[in-house]
PDB file of C-alpha atoms in Angstrom:
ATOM      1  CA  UNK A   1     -64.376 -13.232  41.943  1.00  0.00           C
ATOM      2  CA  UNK A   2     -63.106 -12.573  38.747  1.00  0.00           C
ATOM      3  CA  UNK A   3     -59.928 -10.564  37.034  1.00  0.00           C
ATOM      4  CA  UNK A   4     -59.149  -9.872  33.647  1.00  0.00           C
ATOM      5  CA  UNK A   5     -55.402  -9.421  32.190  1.00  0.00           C
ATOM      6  CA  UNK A   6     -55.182  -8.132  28.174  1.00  0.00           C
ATOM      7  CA  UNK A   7     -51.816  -7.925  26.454  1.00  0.00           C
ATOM      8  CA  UNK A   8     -51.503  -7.860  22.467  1.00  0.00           C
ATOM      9  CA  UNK A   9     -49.110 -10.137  19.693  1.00  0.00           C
ATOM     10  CA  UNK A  10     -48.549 -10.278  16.482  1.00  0.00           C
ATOM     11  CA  UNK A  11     -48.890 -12.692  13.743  1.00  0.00           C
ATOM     12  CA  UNK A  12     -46.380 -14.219  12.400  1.00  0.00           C
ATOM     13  CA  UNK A  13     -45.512 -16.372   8.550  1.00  0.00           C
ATOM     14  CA  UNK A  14     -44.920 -19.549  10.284  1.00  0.00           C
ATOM     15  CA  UNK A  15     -47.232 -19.707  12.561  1.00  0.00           C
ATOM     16  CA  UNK A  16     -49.169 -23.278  11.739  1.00  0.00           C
ATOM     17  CA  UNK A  17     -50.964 -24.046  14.929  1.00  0.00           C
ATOM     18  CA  UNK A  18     -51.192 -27.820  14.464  1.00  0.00           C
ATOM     19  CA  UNK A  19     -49.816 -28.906  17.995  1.00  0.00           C
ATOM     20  CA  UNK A  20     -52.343 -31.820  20.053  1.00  0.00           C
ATOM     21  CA  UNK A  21     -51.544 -30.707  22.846  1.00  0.00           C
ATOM     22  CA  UNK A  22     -50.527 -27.425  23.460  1.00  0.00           C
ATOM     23  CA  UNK A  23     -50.619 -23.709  21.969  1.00  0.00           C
ATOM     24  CA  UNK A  24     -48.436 -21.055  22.988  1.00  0.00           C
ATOM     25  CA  UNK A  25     -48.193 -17.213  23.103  1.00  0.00           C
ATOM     26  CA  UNK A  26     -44.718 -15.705  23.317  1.00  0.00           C
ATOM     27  CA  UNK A  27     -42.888 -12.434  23.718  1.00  0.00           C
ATOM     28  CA  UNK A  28     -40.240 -13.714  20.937  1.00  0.00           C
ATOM     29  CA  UNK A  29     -40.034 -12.315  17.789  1.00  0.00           C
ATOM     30  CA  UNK A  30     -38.936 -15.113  15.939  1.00  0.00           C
ATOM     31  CA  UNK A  31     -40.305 -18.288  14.792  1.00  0.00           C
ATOM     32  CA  UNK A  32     -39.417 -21.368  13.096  1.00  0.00           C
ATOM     33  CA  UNK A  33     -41.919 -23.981  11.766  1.00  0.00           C
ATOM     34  CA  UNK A  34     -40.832 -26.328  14.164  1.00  0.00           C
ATOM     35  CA  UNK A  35     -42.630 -24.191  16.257  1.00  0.00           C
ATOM     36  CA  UNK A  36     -45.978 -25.164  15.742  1.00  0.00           C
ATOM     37  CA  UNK A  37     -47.756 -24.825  18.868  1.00  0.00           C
ATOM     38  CA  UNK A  38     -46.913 -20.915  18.890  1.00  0.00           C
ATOM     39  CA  UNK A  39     -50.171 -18.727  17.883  1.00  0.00           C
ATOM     40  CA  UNK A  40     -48.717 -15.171  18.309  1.00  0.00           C
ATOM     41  CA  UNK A  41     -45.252 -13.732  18.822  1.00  0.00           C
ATOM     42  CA  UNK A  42     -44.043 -10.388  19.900  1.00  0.00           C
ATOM     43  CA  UNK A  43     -46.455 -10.428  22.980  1.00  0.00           C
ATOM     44  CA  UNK A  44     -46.551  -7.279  25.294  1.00  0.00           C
ATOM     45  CA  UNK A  45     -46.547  -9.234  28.593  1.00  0.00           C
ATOM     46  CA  UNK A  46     -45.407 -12.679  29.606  1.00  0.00           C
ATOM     47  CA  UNK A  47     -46.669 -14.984  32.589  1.00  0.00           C
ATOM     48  CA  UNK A  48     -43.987 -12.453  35.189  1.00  0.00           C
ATOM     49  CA  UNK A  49     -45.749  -9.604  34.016  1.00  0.00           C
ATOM     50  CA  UNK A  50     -49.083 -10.904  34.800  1.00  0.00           C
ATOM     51  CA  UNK A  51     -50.945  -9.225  38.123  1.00  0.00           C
ATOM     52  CA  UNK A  52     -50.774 -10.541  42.063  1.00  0.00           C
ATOM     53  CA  UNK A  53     -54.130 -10.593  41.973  1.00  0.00           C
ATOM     54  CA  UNK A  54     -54.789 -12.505  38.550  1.00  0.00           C
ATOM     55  CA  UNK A  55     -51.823 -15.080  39.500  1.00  0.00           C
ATOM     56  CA  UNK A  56     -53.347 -15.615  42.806  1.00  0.00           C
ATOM     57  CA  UNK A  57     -56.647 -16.431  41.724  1.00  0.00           C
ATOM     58  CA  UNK A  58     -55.453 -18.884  39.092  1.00  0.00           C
ATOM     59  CA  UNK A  59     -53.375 -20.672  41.480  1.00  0.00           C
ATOM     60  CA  UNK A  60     -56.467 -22.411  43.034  1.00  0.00           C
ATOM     61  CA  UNK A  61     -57.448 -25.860  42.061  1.00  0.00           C
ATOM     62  CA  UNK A  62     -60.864 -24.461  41.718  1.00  0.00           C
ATOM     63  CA  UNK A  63     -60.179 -21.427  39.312  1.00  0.00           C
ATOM     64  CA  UNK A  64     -61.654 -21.700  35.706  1.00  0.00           C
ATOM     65  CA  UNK A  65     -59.564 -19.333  33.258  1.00  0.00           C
ATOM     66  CA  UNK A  66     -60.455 -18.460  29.973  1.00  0.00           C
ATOM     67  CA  UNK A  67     -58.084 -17.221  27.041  1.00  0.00           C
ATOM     68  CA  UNK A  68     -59.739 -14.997  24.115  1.00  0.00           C
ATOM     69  CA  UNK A  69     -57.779 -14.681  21.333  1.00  0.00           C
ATOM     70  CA  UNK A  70     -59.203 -11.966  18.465  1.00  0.00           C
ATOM     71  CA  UNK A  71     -58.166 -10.826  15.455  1.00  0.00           C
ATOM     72  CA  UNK A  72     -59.183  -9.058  12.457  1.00  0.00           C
ATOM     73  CA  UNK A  73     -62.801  -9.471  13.464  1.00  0.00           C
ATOM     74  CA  UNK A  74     -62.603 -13.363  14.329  1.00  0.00           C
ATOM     75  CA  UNK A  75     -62.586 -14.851  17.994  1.00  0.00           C
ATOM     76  CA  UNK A  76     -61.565 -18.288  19.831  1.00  0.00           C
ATOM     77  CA  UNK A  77     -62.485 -18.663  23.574  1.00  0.00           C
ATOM     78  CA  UNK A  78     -60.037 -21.539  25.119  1.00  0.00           C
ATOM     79  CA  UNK A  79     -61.306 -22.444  28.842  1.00  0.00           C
ATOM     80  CA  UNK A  80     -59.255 -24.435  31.217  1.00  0.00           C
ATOM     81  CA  UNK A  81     -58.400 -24.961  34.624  1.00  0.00           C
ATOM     82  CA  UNK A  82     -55.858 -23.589  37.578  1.00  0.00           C
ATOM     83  CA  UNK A  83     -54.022 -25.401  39.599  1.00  0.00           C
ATOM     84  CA  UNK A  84     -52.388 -24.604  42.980  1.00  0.00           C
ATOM     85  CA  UNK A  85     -49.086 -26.119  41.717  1.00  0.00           C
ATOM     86  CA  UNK A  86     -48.873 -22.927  38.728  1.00  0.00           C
ATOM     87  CA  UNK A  87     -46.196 -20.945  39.164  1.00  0.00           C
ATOM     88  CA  UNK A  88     -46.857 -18.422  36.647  1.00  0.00           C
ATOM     89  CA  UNK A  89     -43.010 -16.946  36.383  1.00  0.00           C
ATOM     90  CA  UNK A  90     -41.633 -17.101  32.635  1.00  0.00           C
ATOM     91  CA  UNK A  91     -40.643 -13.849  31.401  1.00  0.00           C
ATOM     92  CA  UNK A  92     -41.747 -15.138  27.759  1.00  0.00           C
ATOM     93  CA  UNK A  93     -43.683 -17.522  27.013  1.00  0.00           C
ATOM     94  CA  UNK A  94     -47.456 -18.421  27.745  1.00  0.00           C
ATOM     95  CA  UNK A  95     -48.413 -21.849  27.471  1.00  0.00           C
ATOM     96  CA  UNK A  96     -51.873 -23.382  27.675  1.00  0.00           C
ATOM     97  CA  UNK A  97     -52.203 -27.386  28.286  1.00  0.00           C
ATOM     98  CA  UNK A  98     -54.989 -29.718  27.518  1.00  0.00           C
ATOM     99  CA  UNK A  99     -52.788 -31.990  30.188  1.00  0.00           C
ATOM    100  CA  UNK A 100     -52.209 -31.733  33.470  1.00  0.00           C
ATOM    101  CA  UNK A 101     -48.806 -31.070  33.043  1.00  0.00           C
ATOM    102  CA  UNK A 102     -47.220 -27.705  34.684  1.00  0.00           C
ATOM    103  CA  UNK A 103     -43.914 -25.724  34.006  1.00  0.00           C
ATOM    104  CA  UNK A 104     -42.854 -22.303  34.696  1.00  0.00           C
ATOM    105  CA  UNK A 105     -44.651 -21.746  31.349  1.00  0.00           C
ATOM    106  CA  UNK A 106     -47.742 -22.985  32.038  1.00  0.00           C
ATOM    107  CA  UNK A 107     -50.978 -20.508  32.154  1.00  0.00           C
ATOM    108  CA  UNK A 108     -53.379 -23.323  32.570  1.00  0.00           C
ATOM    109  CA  UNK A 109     -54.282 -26.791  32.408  1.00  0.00           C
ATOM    110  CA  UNK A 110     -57.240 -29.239  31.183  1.00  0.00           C
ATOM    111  CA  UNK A 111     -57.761 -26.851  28.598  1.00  0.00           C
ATOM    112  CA  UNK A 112     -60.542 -27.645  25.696  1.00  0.00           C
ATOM    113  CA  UNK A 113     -58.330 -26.889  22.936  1.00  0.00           C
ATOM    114  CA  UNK A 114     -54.925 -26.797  21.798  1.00  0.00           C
ATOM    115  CA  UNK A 115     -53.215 -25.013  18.635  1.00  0.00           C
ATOM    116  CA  UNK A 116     -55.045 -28.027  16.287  1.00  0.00           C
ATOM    117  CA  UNK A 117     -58.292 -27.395  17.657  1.00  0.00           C
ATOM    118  CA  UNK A 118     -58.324 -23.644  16.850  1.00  0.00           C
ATOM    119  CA  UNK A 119     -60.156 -22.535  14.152  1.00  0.00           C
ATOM    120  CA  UNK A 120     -58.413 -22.292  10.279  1.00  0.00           C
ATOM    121  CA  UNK A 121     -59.824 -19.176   9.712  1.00  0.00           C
ATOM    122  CA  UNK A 122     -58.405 -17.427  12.753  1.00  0.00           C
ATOM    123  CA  UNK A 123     -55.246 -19.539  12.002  1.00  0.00           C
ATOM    124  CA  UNK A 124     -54.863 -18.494   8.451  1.00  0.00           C
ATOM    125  CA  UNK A 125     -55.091 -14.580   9.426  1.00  0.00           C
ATOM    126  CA  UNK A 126     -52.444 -15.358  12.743  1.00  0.00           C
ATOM    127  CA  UNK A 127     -50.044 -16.419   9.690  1.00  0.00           C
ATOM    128  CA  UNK A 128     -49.742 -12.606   8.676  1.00  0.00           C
ATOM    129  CA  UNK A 129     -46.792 -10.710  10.284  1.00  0.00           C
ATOM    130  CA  UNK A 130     -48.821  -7.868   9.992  1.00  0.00           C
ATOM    131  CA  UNK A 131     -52.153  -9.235  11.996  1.00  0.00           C
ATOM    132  CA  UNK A 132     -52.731  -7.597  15.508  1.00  0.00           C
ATOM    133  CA  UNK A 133     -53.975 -10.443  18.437  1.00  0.00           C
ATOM    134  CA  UNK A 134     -55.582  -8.877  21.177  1.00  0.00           C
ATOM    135  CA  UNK A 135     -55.458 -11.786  24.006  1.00  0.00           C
ATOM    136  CA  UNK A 136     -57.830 -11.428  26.886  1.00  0.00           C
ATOM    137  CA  UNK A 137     -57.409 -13.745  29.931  1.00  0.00           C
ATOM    138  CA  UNK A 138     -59.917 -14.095  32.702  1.00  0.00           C
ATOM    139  CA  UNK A 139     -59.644 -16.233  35.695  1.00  0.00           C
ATOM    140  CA  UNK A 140     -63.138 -16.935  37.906  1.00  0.00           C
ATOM    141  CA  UNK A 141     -62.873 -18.265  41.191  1.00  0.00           C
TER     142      UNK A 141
END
């Protein structure tokens, strides 16, 4: 089984992406440097907005979900795991962990990359306010 959730961002100036261990999506608008797991702001939907179905599936230890982030012609795929512990209920903020770690922000854990391990080039065009991030999120089971 397998459902697919797409909601769009925005770039931002000060977006760095150097975090280890982490990278983050958020509906914010804002952003400070200290921020540096964030990889788009200004997202149309956070984890609350996210389908039954989609936050069902995910919610099994055995789920594999995958996070494709695109812009201007460049693409990352992030793959990770679910866990039956997710609650999936921020209004704001997606969060992806390489960890096992889980919060109400938390989309997934065990992932294979965090904001450091994304690539510069797709970085570099993220830190444009005027870049469009189309984020697709699948979760198999």
């Amino acid at each position: 089984m397998r459902v697919t959730q797409e909601l769009h961002a925005q770039g931002h100036h000060n977006i760095v992406a150097k975090h280890p261990t982490t990278f983050e999506i958020t509906r914010a608008s804002q952003l400070t440097l200290r921020g540096d797991c964030v990889v788009a702001v200004q997202a149309t939907k956070g984890l609350r907005e996210l389908s039954a179905e989609f936050k069902r599936l995910c919610r099994n230890d055995g789920s594999r979900i995958l996070v494709q982030l695109q812009a201007a012609g460049i693409s990352e795929l992030i793959e990770g795991r679910g866990s039956h512990r997710l609650t999936l209920s921020h209004a704001c903020e997606i969060v992806v962990r390489k960890s096992g770690f889980i919060s109400d922000r938390t989309l997934m854990i065990h992932s294979d990359k965090a904001a450091c391990d994304i690539s510069r080039d797709l970085i570099k065009v993220l830190s444009c306010p005027m870049t469009r991030v189309s984020v697709r999120i699948t979760v198999e089971l």
